[in-house]
Coordinates of C-alpha atoms in Angstrom, one line a residue:
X1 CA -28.3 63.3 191.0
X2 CA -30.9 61.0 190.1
X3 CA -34.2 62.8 188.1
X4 CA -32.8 66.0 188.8
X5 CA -33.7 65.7 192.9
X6 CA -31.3 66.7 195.9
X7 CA -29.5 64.5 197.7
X8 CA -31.5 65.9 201.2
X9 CA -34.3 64.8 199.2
X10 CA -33.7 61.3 198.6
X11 CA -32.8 61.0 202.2
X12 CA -35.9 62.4 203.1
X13 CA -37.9 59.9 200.9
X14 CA -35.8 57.1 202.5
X15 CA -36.5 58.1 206.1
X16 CA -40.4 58.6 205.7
X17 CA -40.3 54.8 204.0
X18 CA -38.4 53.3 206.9
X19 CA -40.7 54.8 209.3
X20 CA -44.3 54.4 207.0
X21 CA -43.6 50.5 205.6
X22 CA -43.2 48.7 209.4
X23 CA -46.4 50.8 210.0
X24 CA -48.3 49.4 207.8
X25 CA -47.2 45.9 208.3
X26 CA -48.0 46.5 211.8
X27 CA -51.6 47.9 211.1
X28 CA -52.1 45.3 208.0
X29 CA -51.4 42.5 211.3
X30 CA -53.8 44.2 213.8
X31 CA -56.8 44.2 210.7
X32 CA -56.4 41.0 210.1
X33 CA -56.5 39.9 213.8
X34 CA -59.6 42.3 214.1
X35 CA -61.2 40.9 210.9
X36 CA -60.4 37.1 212.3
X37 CA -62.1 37.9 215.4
X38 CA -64.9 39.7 214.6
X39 CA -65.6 36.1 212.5
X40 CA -65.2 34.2 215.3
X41 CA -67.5 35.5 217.3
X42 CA -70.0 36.4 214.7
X43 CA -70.1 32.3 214.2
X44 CA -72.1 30.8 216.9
X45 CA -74.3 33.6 217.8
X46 CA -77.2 32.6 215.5
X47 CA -77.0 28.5 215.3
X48 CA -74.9 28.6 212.1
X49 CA -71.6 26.9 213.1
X50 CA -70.5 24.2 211.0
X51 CA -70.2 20.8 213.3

């Protein structure tokens, strides 16, 4: 097989990626929103919003 690694092996590898890459989208989403509001309401607290 392919570099010398089982079959059961490369089926293993697959199954982890299909269940670890929608993860991290999901997660890279939810920082981003975090991030996003965490600037929003840092602006205005101090008198520093841009008019």
């Amino acid at each position: 097989m392919l570099s010398g690694m089982e079959w059961y092996w490369w089926l293993l590898i697959i199954i982890i990626l299909v269940v670890i890459i929608p993860l991290k989208v999901k997660w890279v989403k939810w920082w981003s929103r975090r991030q996003q509001e965490k600037q929003n309401n840092r602006r205005g607290k101090w008198g520093d919003e841009d008019d």
